[in-house]
Amino acid sequence: VWSSIAIVLFNPFYLEHVERVAAGSFHSLALTSQGNVYAWGWNNYGQLGMGSADMRPNIPYPSEVLFFASLNSKVIKLAAGFSHS
């Protein structure tokens, strides 16, 4: 029995231009022109900045780091290392 499966590509940067990127050992960060930060990759030490509410070990797609939005602040630079951001 054959069935069709719809594949939806997720592109969080469709409406936002990425201005800066940073790469750690197994995680990456992107900063958009609107000052939003997206993170993805390994999160074993909380290096993606998702907080204690989201302690998934890996996030395979870009997810917005909502901490900065909750402060109504804009990020201007990024940095990442082996297990930190």
XYZ file of C-alpha atoms in Angstrom:
85
model
C 0.000 0.000 0.000
C 1.439 3.337 -1.054
C 0.650 6.625 0.591
C 1.764 10.154 -0.043
C 3.549 12.107 2.642
C 3.707 15.881 2.521
C 7.095 17.292 3.396
C 7.068 20.803 4.749
C 10.345 22.697 4.810
C 10.693 24.939 7.839
C 12.504 28.191 7.167
C 12.356 30.614 10.105
C 14.466 33.085 8.141
C 11.943 33.533 5.335
C 10.870 36.959 6.607
C 14.069 37.869 8.447
C 17.511 38.478 7.015
C 20.367 36.712 8.814
C 23.148 39.207 9.534
C 25.531 37.243 11.761
C 26.253 33.624 12.558
C 28.332 31.874 15.207
C 29.275 28.230 15.478
C 30.250 26.228 18.523
C 31.494 22.683 18.558
C 28.128 21.089 17.754
C 25.698 24.020 17.804
C 25.048 27.137 15.746
C 23.506 30.566 16.258
C 22.024 33.087 13.855
C 21.246 36.759 14.481
C 18.633 38.389 12.271
C 18.318 41.996 11.135
C 15.453 42.397 13.626
C 17.732 41.444 16.528
C 16.276 37.965 17.055
C 18.531 35.024 17.921
C 17.977 31.496 16.613
C 19.877 28.464 17.891
C 20.126 24.800 16.909
C 22.308 21.758 17.438
C 23.451 20.026 20.610
C 22.002 21.390 23.829
C 23.662 19.028 26.313
C 24.891 21.871 28.535
C 22.095 24.376 27.834
C 24.283 26.202 25.310
C 21.297 27.005 23.081
C 19.868 29.363 25.688
C 16.411 27.831 25.716
C 16.208 27.861 29.516
C 15.245 25.163 31.967
C 11.808 24.734 30.375
C 13.379 23.262 27.233
C 16.212 20.906 28.065
C 16.044 18.781 24.919
C 19.502 17.336 24.268
C 19.359 18.264 20.577
C 17.346 20.726 18.542
C 17.835 19.893 14.845
C 16.242 23.045 13.394
C 16.623 26.784 14.103
C 14.497 27.812 17.089
C 14.128 31.343 18.374
C 15.729 32.094 21.739
C 12.775 33.777 23.438
C 14.684 35.092 26.458
C 15.761 38.250 24.653
C 12.301 38.895 23.221
C 10.834 38.657 26.737
C 13.167 41.489 27.791
C 12.173 43.523 24.727
C 15.850 43.793 23.828
C 17.776 43.411 20.598
C 20.965 41.385 20.369
C 23.798 42.943 18.344
C 26.589 40.316 18.533
C 26.965 36.558 18.930
C 29.690 34.264 20.198
C 29.909 30.506 20.646
C 32.507 28.079 21.915
C 32.840 24.372 22.566
C 29.875 24.080 24.956
C 28.777 27.653 25.537
C 27.180 30.594 23.746
